Structure formats: C-alpha cells, structure tokens
Amino acid sequence: MCGIVGYVGSDQSIEVLLGGLRRLEYRGYDSAGIAVIDPEGELHTRKRAGKLQVLVDDLEATGLPNGSTGIGHTRWATHGGPNDQNAHPHLGDDGKLALIHNGIIENFAELKAELLAEHPETVFTSETDTEVAALLVGFEYRKTGDLPQALLNVVARLHGAFTLLVLHRDQPGVVVGARRNSPLVIGLGDGENFLGSDVAAFVEHTHRAMEIGQDQVVTIRKDSVVVTDFDGLPVETREFEVEWDASAAEKGGWSSFMAKEISEEPAAVANTLIGRIVDGAVHLPELESLSGEILRDLDRIVIIGCGTAAYSAMLGKYAIEKWARIPVDVELSHEFRYRDPVINSRTLLVSISQSGETMDTLMAVKYARSLGARTLSICNTQGSTIPRESDAVLYTHAGPEVAVASTKAFVAQVAAIYLFALRLAGARSTLTPSEVSGLLSELAALPAQLDVVLEEQDAIKQLAGWMTDTRSVIFLGRHAGYPIAMEGALKLKEVAYIHSEGFAAGELKHGPIALIEPGQPVFVIVPSPRAKDSLHKKVVSNIQEIRARGARILAIAEQGDAAVLPYADVVIPIPLASTLFEPVLAVVPLHIFALELASAKGLDVDQPRNLAKSVTVE
Ligand code: F6R
C-alpha cells in the first residue's frame, strides 16, 4: 500500500528519495514525506497531504537541507485520514529519530496504553499506529544507544504486518529497516545503498538487488549491508539482478501509464512466452521442483487471487480442467483461509499476483503450505514476497505495471497459466504431444492478434466519448467470456467510477434482466460461432432478449460474425481464435473502453481515488 524508500550515499539524498517515491507513488498517494540527516547531523523532515507533487512543490518553494542519509514515504491511509499530521515520517519524542511504516500494527492501541503508562508526558501528534512505533523505537534507542537493537526490541512487541525504516540524527550514515509480511528490498550500489518497497525505488541507480526475508532486520550504510533475523543473528542473503530498465517504468510520451500498459499487452504475452515454447513443447525449467511425478499425483488444484488476478485464475480453471482433466477450484484469496478448505499434500495451490505482495494472497499461500499443499506462484515482480513463500514460481514478464488498474499483467497471467495447464496436460498425458503443440501455436499467435485488436482503439475512444454521462454499464459473457465480463466491469468501476456489473449471460433471466431498461448499455462478449461446443446461439438469444427490452448492445464478436449484426448497436471485431484464447483478445477493448471513458471524464486513470496498487494490508 504505502511506498517506502531509504538511502545512504551521496549528499543528494533528497533527489534520490523523491525519484524513488515518484516510482513508488502508485502504491499510495494520499500524502508523502521525507526525513534527511544533513552533514551537521541535524534531522530535517517535511511531509504534506496530497500527491507527491504537493511535497515536491513545497520543497522547491521553501527548501530543505540535503544530506547523505534519508528515508521517504508515500502513503495510503489506514489509521487516520490523509492529512499533514498523519503523513509519515513520524518522530521519536525528542525529535531526533524519524520512522516510516507500511502495513498495520494491530496491537497499537495496547502499545499506546503501555507507552503512556511508562511515559505519561508523551504527546501524540497524529492518529496513526506508526507514531506509536516511532516513539517506542525512540525510547529504546535512548536505553541502548544502538539503532538496530532499538528496532529489534520494538519489533518483538509488534503484531501485524509492517515494514519499518528508521534513522537517528546521532547515527548519520545509517538507515535500519525491518519487515514482517510487508515488502522491502535492498538495492546495492557503489558507495551507496538503498531500501525500497520494490525495486522501482532504486532501479534508476542500480540493478543489483538483495532479498530480505520475513522477520529480518537490515542495516545499510554507504558501503555495507547487514541483515539479521529478529533475534539479531546473521542470516543468509540472496542477490539478484533486476531485469527491467528504469525506462520501462516511465510514461515515455504516453498520456498515462494505463494507456502505455494497454499498448504493451501484446509484448506482455510475447515476453511471458519467450523461451518457454521449444520444439512445440512447454519448456519451464523453473518448475523443476514440481516434477512430472508430483503433477501426476495431484488430485486437486486451487487457484487463488484477488480482483483482476482472480479473473485470470478463472480462465486458468477452464484451461486446466479442459486440457489436464484435473478438478480446479478458484477462490478469492481473502475468502480461502477462513472457510476451513480441504487441502492436503496432493493439492496444488496456485497463487496469481502481479505485485507478489497482496497480503490476502500471501496469507492464503502460507495457510495452504501449513496444511501440506504444494504451492506455485504466478507473479510479475521479482524479489517480491509471494514467490519466496512458494515452492515454485512462474514469472510473467509483463514488465513493471505502474497504473493502479491492472491491464497488461492480466493477459500475461493468462498466458502463464495456460503454459502451466499445457505442461500439466503433457505430464498427465491428457493431451497428445501434437495437441499440446497445436495449442502452443495458438498461444504464440496471441501477441500478433492483440496488435490487431489495438487497431480498434480510435473506434472505442469515440464510443467512450459518447458515453460520458452513462451511470451504469452491464457486461455479459459466458464460459471463458464470463471472467472477461467481470474484468470489464471492474476496470470501469475502478477508473471511471461508473457503476458496472459483470454477469454470466445465462444468469440474466434469474434476476439481472430486471435491470434492463431503455438505453441501458450492455457489453456482450460473444463466443465464436465456429467453436464445436459453441454457446454462440445462446448468447445471441440473450442479446435478443435484452434488446427487446431496450438495451443498447455493444458486442465484442469475432470478425465476420454476421449473426450479431442485426441486434448490435456497435460491434467491436476481434480476430478469429478458439474458445479459450478468444477472451485474451476480448479483454483489450474493455481495457481501452475504461481508459477512454475515464479520460473523457477528465479523471486520473493512473491513480484512481481510494485505491493503491499493491494491497499489503488485509
Ligand atoms: C484491478 C486491480 C486489482 C488487482 C488485485 C490483485 O485492476 O488492479 O484488482 O488485480 O488487487 O493484485 P495483485 O495481482 O498484485 O495481487
């Protein structure tokens, strides 16, 4: 949720912190703040409600002494509204220590009471849980004179999920961080080191990164990095190379990150497939730990995810059940562990997450593991937590997704889960090698077909332009079109703030058809008329039923599908593809529609209200 950056190095820490925060702002944008220790050893902080630019303007207007040690924060409010007081950093009671935090300290009320019992004179200046942590670390530092130890003493008392970064004016050149179930990565520079919620915080400066495990504390100086566990004992660390370039996380001339990322949907699929289809077979050496024998022995798969990731999970279910003939359940991560699911060592839990940090998904993975399930993570973010907590990881290579609404990550997730489904089908001999090869060719054809769909952008923009006063939109789909209907509705809610619902078209007559009144716009994802087990006729009947009641039909249909023409007000054509591949094409017009409608309404599509990219609290 919040973005965190820490730096020790040159005397330009303000520039480094603001650059990092700019790249992390997608994580939260209610308020922002920095703390810096200047060369005289003075601590300076500045924090402002609003987007990062408010802080930047403020710093430009009134300046702040620069220094070589600093921390920065961009906030998504949990405790206390988004105002200057609640913005981070928070200070120790003597004003010498500054602390920033991502996550929720669940026992902060008890800790506050304990703190007040011991230090009744303490004045709280905010409504946050974070300030309690800052005060506690400040008191501990006074006792120990040792910043890592002070933080260790405090984290031992915290419940919940947190990343904390702290600096103290008596320890210039030192930033200490701690994490539990909340993201933090180290960036390794030359004469400088970094901490960040993700690698975006420092990729401009270094591509060398280091993971920090759960319940670990890190101390960075300009020429050293020390990582310990919560008992202060040294731990093994793992370095990795950040694969994408800083420019990948830049807008590069596009009007918004969302527009850029939609245009990257073909590349997101292509890059996810690169090197993974060899001689007509699936090649996934990274899944070595899930051997053919293990895959054959599975009796059930559960796929979990939230929001958009849950819709790619649904497509994964359709593909795995059809191709690999194994039962699959799809579940929202946040529902999964609260209903006592039946899980054992013959269950494979597949988690799907763009960020790799979604707390609901992380907790579900840990829960499934504790019950003996094997776990596979499909994830887009190197160095993130969920892959590290899983037995195996299949990375999507969509590149950094900065806009809050997920677009290119979705199509990459579908490509990855389809690859896995075909690997499973091969291992379980439910498809012949030539059937697998044929399906892989269809998968490999998607990027070029997605390019064709993107050519419809102008027509969809025009349609969106006509609909700026629309108050409600319905999306209908069947089978593989159903998750796409829900994805279309979610995207429109998120970025255009328009009430929208996605339904299975077959469910219409069981209730939702009551919503249809003259003029009601309804997007319909029409299945191909060519597919063997086609639902085409039934969906065309559904269209007729709602059209008879005055609905305005916006159909996404295969090129040349003449059957929908008489009943549709608008037809958005997509290239010919078979049943399970068609949805990957059909989703793109819906992404474009949400983008264009929100833009036509003058909204900030990259940072919609109330949202944050990475949902690191439950
Ligand atoms: C929708 C969206 C969210 C995310 C969801 C899961 O546009 O962005 O619904 O898909 O919060 O996030 P990840 O994939 O990071 O676990």
XYZ file of C-alpha atoms and ligand atoms in Angstrom:
634
model
C 0.000 0.000 0.000
C 2.495 2.642 1.082
C 5.745 3.197 -0.773
C 8.961 3.224 1.200
C 12.458 4.297 0.249
C 15.664 4.539 2.259
C 19.059 5.806 1.158
C 22.632 6.197 2.384
C 25.248 7.507 -0.035
C 25.933 10.817 -1.762
C 24.876 14.193 -0.423
C 21.909 14.235 -2.786
C 19.586 12.055 -0.769
C 16.549 14.317 -1.318
C 16.770 13.811 -5.091
C 17.202 10.042 -4.647
C 14.269 9.840 -2.239
C 11.935 11.897 -4.417
C 12.942 9.905 -7.519
C 12.206 6.674 -5.658
C 8.907 7.990 -4.339
C 7.884 9.088 -7.815
C 8.304 5.491 -8.991
C 6.561 4.110 -5.909
C 3.690 6.583 -5.870
C 1.386 4.009 -7.470
C 1.469 2.207 -4.120
C -0.310 5.018 -2.301
C -0.860 8.679 -2.948
C -2.692 10.244 -0.003
C 0.349 12.050 1.356
C 4.127 11.944 1.189
C 7.095 12.849 3.338
C 10.854 12.619 3.749
C 13.429 12.811 6.537
C 17.077 13.670 5.910
C 20.164 13.989 8.114
C 22.322 16.908 6.947
C 26.160 16.995 7.144
C 25.948 18.780 10.535
C 23.991 15.852 11.900
C 20.657 17.708 12.047
C 17.459 15.833 11.233
C 15.023 17.553 8.850
C 11.593 16.317 7.882
C 8.894 17.570 5.545
C 5.543 15.942 4.902
C 2.435 17.004 3.051
C -1.060 15.665 2.433
C -1.889 15.086 -1.228
C 0.043 13.621 -4.098
C 3.815 13.598 -4.151
C 3.837 16.741 -6.293
C 2.486 18.748 -3.347
C 5.564 17.764 -1.338
C 7.872 18.429 -4.292
C 6.380 21.908 -4.794
C 6.691 22.608 -1.101
C 10.346 21.569 -1.070
C 11.022 23.684 -4.149
C 9.349 26.674 -2.542
C 10.988 26.532 0.857
C 13.928 24.126 0.507
C 15.313 21.605 2.972
C 18.988 20.989 3.798
C 20.242 17.995 1.861
C 22.319 15.141 3.246
C 23.605 11.669 2.632
C 21.083 9.730 4.733
C 17.337 9.767 4.258
C 14.012 7.990 4.208
C 10.870 8.745 2.193
C 7.278 7.598 2.226
C 4.168 7.818 0.104
C 1.032 6.863 1.999
C -2.232 5.006 1.553
C -4.075 5.886 4.756
C -5.111 3.158 7.184
C -5.124 4.758 10.653
C -6.144 8.386 10.487
C -7.157 10.453 7.487
C -4.792 11.717 4.820
C -3.538 14.976 6.346
C -0.146 16.537 7.132
C -0.118 15.248 10.717
C -0.783 11.645 9.793
C 1.692 11.676 6.890
C 5.000 9.886 7.526
C 7.754 10.205 8.794
C 6.830 10.217 12.472
C 9.287 11.289 15.129
C 10.555 9.992 18.448
C 9.617 12.140 21.448
C 12.902 14.082 21.370
C 12.602 14.781 17.634
C 15.920 13.041 16.922
C 14.554 9.899 15.325
C 12.315 9.545 12.257
C 10.388 6.466 11.223
C 8.234 5.417 8.252
C 5.948 2.430 8.035
C 3.957 0.307 5.634
C 1.343 -2.098 6.994
C -0.805 -2.209 10.093
C 0.319 -2.577 13.691
C -2.638 -4.485 15.036
C -1.832 -4.061 18.738
C -1.059 -0.360 18.514
C -3.814 0.578 20.973
C -2.345 -1.721 23.669
C 1.157 -0.486 22.921
C -0.012 3.092 23.160
C -1.566 2.422 26.557
C 1.644 0.744 27.767
C 3.709 3.613 26.422
C 1.547 6.180 28.187
C 1.752 4.225 31.426
C 5.543 4.376 31.250
C 5.826 7.891 29.762
C 2.659 9.757 30.763
C 4.081 13.038 29.478
C 4.100 11.764 25.867
C 2.220 13.920 23.391
C 0.800 12.230 20.299
C 0.584 14.419 17.228
C -1.214 12.024 14.874
C -3.899 9.338 14.805
C -1.568 6.743 13.307
C -0.346 3.384 14.544
C 3.039 4.399 13.124
C 3.654 7.169 15.642
C 3.472 4.632 18.461
C 6.265 2.643 16.795
C 8.351 5.797 16.280
C 8.024 6.763 19.945
C 8.816 3.242 21.132
C 11.956 2.986 18.982
C 12.992 6.436 20.222
C 12.730 5.341 23.857
C 14.561 2.088 23.122
C 17.351 3.976 21.406
C 17.761 6.135 24.475
C 18.206 2.990 26.546
C 20.507 1.088 24.172
C 22.267 3.732 22.051
C 22.111 1.121 19.288
C 19.646 1.753 16.433
C 19.342 -1.840 15.071
C 18.920 -3.126 18.625
C 16.321 -0.482 19.423
C 14.314 -1.551 16.370
C 14.727 -5.235 17.240
C 13.412 -4.583 20.754
C 10.344 -2.901 19.350
C 9.502 -5.310 16.514
C 9.446 -8.107 19.068
C 6.403 -6.370 20.568
C 4.513 -5.629 17.342
C 1.639 -7.693 15.988
C 0.504 -7.399 12.406
C 2.263 -6.656 9.160
C 4.897 -3.995 8.830
C 7.892 -2.636 7.081
C 9.624 -0.015 9.194
C 12.545 2.223 8.251
C 14.217 4.361 10.842
C 17.087 6.828 11.112
C 18.510 8.802 14.020
C 20.431 12.051 13.910
C 23.090 10.614 16.255
C 23.714 7.834 13.703
C 24.342 9.708 10.447
C 25.024 7.354 7.570
C 22.757 4.597 8.885
C 19.237 3.514 7.924
C 17.727 0.479 9.620
C 14.732 -1.441 8.282
C 12.609 -4.344 9.487
C 9.937 -6.363 7.763
C 7.203 -8.806 8.597
C 4.699 -9.778 5.882
C 5.227 -6.496 4.128
C 7.611 -5.762 1.264
C 11.198 -4.485 1.457
C 14.107 -4.989 -0.955
C 17.736 -3.827 -0.789
C 19.446 -2.052 -3.680
C 23.219 -2.453 -3.786
C 25.107 0.499 -5.233
C 28.689 1.639 -5.465
C 29.341 3.769 -2.378
C 25.598 3.942 -1.799
C 22.862 1.552 -0.756
C 19.095 1.674 -0.952
C 15.978 0.226 0.582
C 12.657 0.176 -1.215
C 9.198 -1.349 -1.157
C 10.132 -2.730 -4.546
C 12.998 -2.429 -6.963
C 11.327 0.512 -8.728
C 12.553 2.623 -5.810
C 16.178 2.329 -6.910
C 16.332 0.802 -10.411
C 17.366 4.223 -11.754
C 20.602 3.859 -9.752
C 21.390 0.149 -9.586
C 20.246 -3.171 -10.992
C 21.847 -5.155 -8.182
C 19.329 -6.101 -5.559
C 19.124 -8.299 -2.494
C 16.141 -10.017 -0.922
C 15.233 -9.617 2.726
C 13.246 -12.480 4.246
C 10.342 -12.292 6.639
C 11.146 -11.244 10.190
C 14.506 -9.785 9.291
C 16.238 -6.517 10.064
C 18.627 -4.749 7.698
C 21.136 -2.028 8.432
C 22.520 -0.102 5.472
C 25.497 2.214 5.402
C 27.025 3.619 2.245
C 29.473 0.727 1.986
C 27.854 -2.089 3.955
C 24.632 -4.037 4.311
C 23.969 -6.265 7.328
C 20.896 -8.473 7.578
C 19.857 -10.320 10.735
C 16.807 -12.156 11.976
C 14.598 -10.745 14.719
C 16.980 -12.281 17.282
C 19.841 -10.257 15.843
C 21.557 -13.324 14.338
C 23.098 -13.053 10.861
C 21.116 -14.696 8.050
C 21.933 -15.855 4.539
C 21.009 -13.403 1.838
C 20.441 -13.755 -1.886
C 21.388 -11.203 -4.511
C 19.563 -10.884 -7.823
C 19.787 -8.773 -10.942
C 16.814 -6.532 -11.712
C 15.758 -7.488 -15.215
C 13.940 -4.386 -16.340
C 15.239 -0.991 -17.099
C 14.284 2.263 -15.398
C 12.780 3.480 -18.687
C 10.283 0.579 -18.557
C 8.682 2.344 -15.623
C 8.491 5.726 -17.403
C 5.490 7.055 -19.285
C 7.611 7.615 -22.389
C 5.326 10.111 -24.123
C 2.045 8.314 -23.370
C -0.813 10.286 -21.815
C -0.937 7.839 -18.909
C 0.712 4.670 -17.653
C -2.573 2.873 -18.219
C -2.557 3.844 -21.909
C 1.063 2.754 -22.223
C 0.437 -0.515 -20.436
C -2.574 -1.399 -22.593
C -0.396 -0.807 -25.650
C 2.091 -3.247 -24.110
C -0.404 -6.114 -23.826
C 0.952 -7.889 -26.940
C 4.527 -7.602 -25.626
C 3.462 -8.758 -22.155
C 2.192 -12.023 -23.642
C 5.117 -12.391 -26.053
C 7.695 -11.840 -23.294
C 5.928 -14.269 -20.988
C 6.180 -16.929 -23.685
C 9.779 -16.265 -24.760
C 11.968 -19.328 -24.273
C 9.095 -21.328 -22.850
C 7.911 -22.998 -26.044
C 10.650 -25.165 -27.504
C 10.082 -27.548 -30.430
C 6.328 -27.485 -29.905
C 6.573 -28.394 -26.218
C 6.361 -26.461 -22.970
C 9.769 -25.652 -21.511
C 9.574 -24.478 -17.890
C 12.834 -25.423 -16.162
C 11.951 -23.105 -13.270
C 9.230 -25.571 -12.266
C 11.720 -28.389 -11.682
C 10.517 -28.774 -8.097
C 7.057 -29.670 -9.440
C 8.213 -32.842 -11.189
C 6.081 -34.865 -13.599
C 5.508 -37.372 -10.830
C 4.223 -34.724 -8.448
C 1.944 -33.303 -11.135
C 0.569 -36.775 -11.924
C -0.161 -37.420 -8.251
C -2.157 -34.251 -7.680
C -5.810 -34.795 -7.069
C -6.883 -31.176 -6.977
C -5.745 -27.670 -7.827
C -6.894 -24.478 -6.141
C -6.146 -21.173 -7.828
C -6.342 -18.028 -5.758
C -6.037 -14.340 -6.473
C -7.826 -11.039 -5.927
C -9.568 -8.723 -8.369
C -8.164 -8.996 -11.852
C -5.847 -11.830 -10.822
C -8.904 -13.839 -9.744
C -10.336 -13.464 -13.242
C -7.168 -14.854 -14.814
C -7.484 -17.649 -12.231
C -10.939 -18.461 -13.628
C -9.523 -18.768 -17.130
C -6.810 -20.985 -15.639
C -9.515 -23.251 -14.251
C -11.239 -23.583 -17.616
C -7.925 -24.377 -19.326
C -6.610 -26.842 -16.727
C -9.870 -28.736 -16.439
C -10.251 -28.970 -20.216
C -6.674 -29.846 -21.072
C -5.332 -31.625 -17.986
C -8.580 -33.135 -16.645
C -7.982 -32.345 -13.011
C -10.541 -30.617 -10.770
C -9.787 -26.974 -10.135
C -11.367 -24.590 -7.671
C -10.935 -20.860 -7.946
C -11.194 -18.822 -4.834
C -10.701 -15.216 -3.823
C -7.594 -15.245 -1.632
C -9.284 -13.384 1.195
C -12.103 -15.942 1.427
C -9.915 -19.014 1.143
C -8.430 -19.493 4.571
C -11.497 -18.510 6.545
C -13.663 -21.430 5.475
C -11.619 -24.455 6.515
C -10.807 -25.659 2.986
C -9.966 -29.304 2.307
C -6.252 -29.217 1.485
C -3.551 -31.854 1.655
C -0.235 -32.825 0.087
C -1.990 -33.826 -3.142
C -3.364 -30.319 -3.534
C -1.531 -27.735 -5.588
C -2.288 -24.164 -4.645
C -1.566 -21.768 -7.493
C -1.497 -18.122 -6.487
C -1.696 -15.367 -9.070
C -0.453 -11.901 -8.198
C 1.029 -9.099 -10.258
C 2.708 -7.438 -7.299
C 3.629 -10.586 -5.398
C 2.763 -8.644 -2.244
C -1.024 -8.807 -1.934
C -1.479 -9.632 1.728
C -4.670 -11.651 1.267
C -2.919 -13.865 -1.260
C 0.269 -14.152 0.764
C -1.653 -15.274 3.840
C -3.611 -17.827 1.819
C -0.353 -19.255 0.405
C 1.144 -19.575 3.878
C -2.025 -21.184 5.157
C -2.118 -23.735 2.323
C 1.538 -24.569 2.917
C 0.900 -25.099 6.598
C -1.687 -27.718 5.579
C 0.867 -29.501 3.404
C -0.202 -28.239 -0.039
C 2.363 -27.624 -2.733
C 2.415 -24.028 -3.865
C 3.101 -22.375 -7.191
C 3.215 -18.614 -7.593
C 2.461 -16.843 -10.867
C 3.891 -13.404 -10.331
C 5.158 -10.344 -12.202
C 7.505 -8.854 -9.621
C 10.997 -10.136 -8.934
C 12.119 -10.052 -5.336
C 8.549 -9.933 -4.041
C 7.244 -11.958 -1.124
C 4.719 -14.442 -2.521
C 7.228 -16.192 -4.845
C 9.604 -16.541 -1.925
C 6.903 -18.140 0.176
C 6.024 -20.629 -2.587
C 7.596 -23.912 -3.681
C 7.920 -22.728 -7.262
C 7.415 -19.552 -9.257
C 6.459 -18.924 -12.847
C 7.203 -15.277 -13.568
C 5.099 -13.333 -16.006
C 7.257 -10.918 -17.960
C 4.817 -8.063 -18.410
C 7.382 -5.520 -17.202
C 6.596 -3.060 -14.427
C 2.902 -2.241 -14.172
C 2.571 1.242 -12.726
C -1.055 2.229 -13.364
C -3.183 1.112 -10.458
C -5.623 -0.750 -12.713
C -4.113 -3.992 -13.903
C -4.147 -4.494 -17.691
C -1.039 -5.987 -19.278
C -0.428 -8.124 -16.189
C -3.789 -9.821 -16.780
C -3.024 -11.086 -20.286
C 0.451 -12.165 -19.151
C -1.107 -14.095 -16.244
C -3.427 -15.899 -18.620
C -0.507 -16.772 -20.910
C 1.432 -18.146 -17.921
C -1.394 -20.236 -16.504
C -2.124 -21.628 -19.975
C 1.530 -22.652 -20.296
C 1.271 -24.372 -16.948
C -2.012 -26.049 -17.962
C -0.310 -27.473 -21.051
C 2.674 -28.629 -19.007
C 0.223 -30.412 -16.708
C -1.616 -31.946 -19.673
C 1.704 -33.226 -21.014
C 2.748 -34.664 -17.655
C -0.624 -36.326 -17.131
C -0.898 -37.467 -20.769
C -4.352 -35.990 -21.127
C -3.338 -34.388 -24.430
C -1.062 -35.856 -27.078
C 2.195 -34.034 -27.864
C 0.705 -32.873 -31.142
C -2.393 -31.491 -29.397
C -0.124 -29.640 -26.952
C 1.918 -28.322 -29.850
C -1.215 -27.108 -31.659
C -2.446 -25.235 -28.584
C 1.004 -23.722 -28.038
C 0.899 -22.395 -31.595
C -2.408 -20.697 -30.795
C -0.871 -19.233 -27.656
C 2.130 -17.994 -29.613
C -0.199 -16.343 -32.158
C -1.840 -14.156 -29.494
C 0.640 -11.233 -29.495
C 0.105 -10.577 -33.220
C -3.665 -10.895 -32.764
C -3.553 -8.481 -29.833
C -1.822 -5.977 -32.105
C -4.813 -6.226 -34.444
C -7.252 -5.602 -31.577
C -5.332 -2.476 -30.572
C -6.139 -1.034 -34.006
C -9.729 -0.608 -32.745
C -8.545 2.000 -30.220
C -9.965 5.030 -32.064
C -13.392 3.486 -32.569
C -13.563 2.559 -28.882
C -12.426 6.047 -27.901
C -15.258 7.504 -29.938
C -17.745 5.160 -28.280
C -16.438 6.140 -24.830
C -16.673 9.808 -25.764
C -20.411 9.388 -26.397
C -20.928 7.726 -23.048
C -19.503 10.183 -20.510
C -22.928 10.692 -18.912
C -23.556 6.974 -18.535
C -24.358 5.987 -14.967
C -24.375 2.215 -15.310
C -22.930 -0.396 -17.676
C -23.609 -4.131 -17.715
C -21.152 -6.697 -19.074
C -22.244 -10.166 -20.138
C -20.211 -13.220 -21.067
C -20.466 -16.988 -20.931
C -17.872 -19.641 -20.179
C -14.463 -18.035 -20.868
C -16.243 -14.772 -21.637
C -17.661 -14.599 -18.105
C -14.428 -13.626 -16.315
C -13.865 -11.106 -19.099
C -17.275 -9.564 -18.398
C -16.295 -9.204 -14.743
C -12.904 -7.782 -15.657
C -14.573 -5.208 -17.934
C -16.906 -4.181 -15.120
C -14.120 -3.988 -12.529
C -11.971 -1.796 -14.764
C -14.817 0.622 -15.425
C -15.642 0.924 -11.720
C -12.022 1.462 -10.805
C -11.003 4.157 -13.213
C -14.252 5.747 -14.468
C -16.253 5.472 -11.193
C -19.245 4.147 -13.104
C -21.445 1.518 -11.563
C -20.932 -1.627 -13.584
C -21.597 -5.310 -13.152
C -20.353 -8.360 -14.980
C -22.747 -11.310 -15.226
C -22.733 -14.757 -16.724
C -25.194 -14.264 -19.586
C -27.031 -17.450 -18.586
C -27.800 -15.878 -15.219
C -29.677 -12.982 -16.800
C -33.130 -14.476 -16.586
C -32.529 -15.421 -12.971
C -32.603 -11.808 -11.902
C -30.275 -9.274 -13.518
C -32.544 -8.815 -16.548
C -34.727 -6.701 -14.262
C -32.030 -4.030 -14.545
C -32.561 -3.646 -18.271
C -34.437 -0.519 -19.234
C -34.438 1.503 -22.442
C -30.972 2.827 -23.233
C -29.082 0.614 -20.737
C -25.640 -0.051 -22.276
C -24.683 -3.737 -22.228
C -21.360 -5.055 -23.423
C -21.667 -8.639 -24.625
C -18.658 -10.872 -25.186
C -19.907 -13.107 -27.969
C -18.304 -16.554 -28.249
C -17.086 -17.712 -31.623
C -19.764 -19.231 -33.886
C -17.135 -21.725 -35.095
C -16.321 -23.448 -31.819
C -17.507 -27.043 -31.544
C -19.281 -26.628 -28.230
C -20.367 -23.131 -29.147
C -22.542 -21.077 -26.876
C -22.862 -18.624 -29.680
C -26.519 -19.227 -30.398
C -27.474 -18.954 -26.756
C -25.606 -15.674 -26.350
C -27.256 -14.291 -29.494
C -30.624 -15.227 -27.932
C -29.595 -13.429 -24.739
C -28.793 -10.376 -26.837
C -32.223 -10.513 -28.457
C -33.916 -10.795 -25.068
C -32.284 -7.687 -23.666
C -32.536 -5.755 -26.879
C -36.285 -6.373 -26.862
C -36.286 -4.563 -23.514
C -34.450 -1.545 -24.879
C -30.801 -2.371 -24.046
C -28.091 -0.768 -26.139
C -25.892 -3.653 -27.303
C -22.144 -3.204 -27.551
C -20.893 -6.535 -28.876
C -17.356 -7.822 -28.899
C -17.512 -10.504 -31.562
C -15.339 -12.436 -33.907
C -14.631 -10.755 -37.252
C -17.290 -11.788 -39.755
C -19.824 -12.946 -37.161
C -22.894 -11.913 -39.160
C -25.371 -13.291 -36.611
C -24.845 -10.428 -34.134
C -25.009 -7.613 -36.673
C -28.811 -7.223 -36.768
C -29.029 -6.895 -32.984
C -25.940 -4.926 -32.002
C -25.719 -1.140 -31.862
C -21.937 -1.352 -32.002
C -19.729 -4.324 -32.915
C -16.077 -4.378 -31.903
C -14.432 -7.085 -34.003
C -11.667 -9.341 -32.714
C -9.566 -11.819 -34.714
C -10.531 -15.475 -35.000
C -9.337 -17.528 -32.051
C -10.543 -20.688 -30.351
C -12.696 -20.699 -27.224
C -10.031 -20.370 -24.557
C -7.891 -17.883 -26.469
C -10.670 -15.540 -27.510
C -11.011 -13.955 -24.035
C -7.423 -12.742 -24.126
C -8.385 -10.754 -27.219
C -11.827 -9.696 -25.970
C -10.453 -8.101 -22.813
C -8.410 -5.461 -24.612
C -11.372 -3.425 -25.953
C -12.751 -3.370 -22.409
C -9.458 -2.096 -21.009
C -9.399 0.589 -23.700
C -13.038 1.488 -23.039
C -12.430 2.048 -19.322
C -9.317 4.103 -20.054
C -11.019 6.275 -22.662
C -14.212 6.826 -20.715
C -12.291 7.832 -17.585
C -10.030 10.098 -19.658
C -13.045 11.681 -21.367
C -14.422 12.410 -17.873
C -11.123 14.100 -17.016
C -10.179 11.558 -14.338
C -6.711 10.485 -13.258
C -6.662 6.976 -14.726
C -3.322 6.009 -13.206
C -4.196 6.868 -9.642
C -7.934 6.393 -9.136
C -9.460 7.564 -5.896
C -9.282 5.390 -2.768
C -7.090 2.748 -4.409
C -3.468 1.673 -4.241
C -1.583 -0.668 -6.495
C -0.217 -3.095 -4.012
C -2.661 -4.125 -1.300
C -0.351 -5.063 1.535
C -2.934 -4.997 4.301
C -5.761 -7.495 4.822
C -7.705 -4.366 -10.817
C -6.572 -4.478 -9.921
C -6.734 -5.256 -8.664
C -5.600 -6.269 -8.553
C -5.688 -7.004 -7.210
C -4.609 -8.063 -7.081
O -7.413 -3.562 -11.904
O -5.531 -3.955 -10.187
O -7.976 -5.877 -8.611
O -5.704 -7.156 -9.623
O -5.549 -6.082 -6.164
O -3.336 -7.511 -7.146
P -2.071 -8.417 -7.376
O -2.182 -9.001 -8.745
O -0.894 -7.509 -7.246
O -2.104 -9.487 -6.322
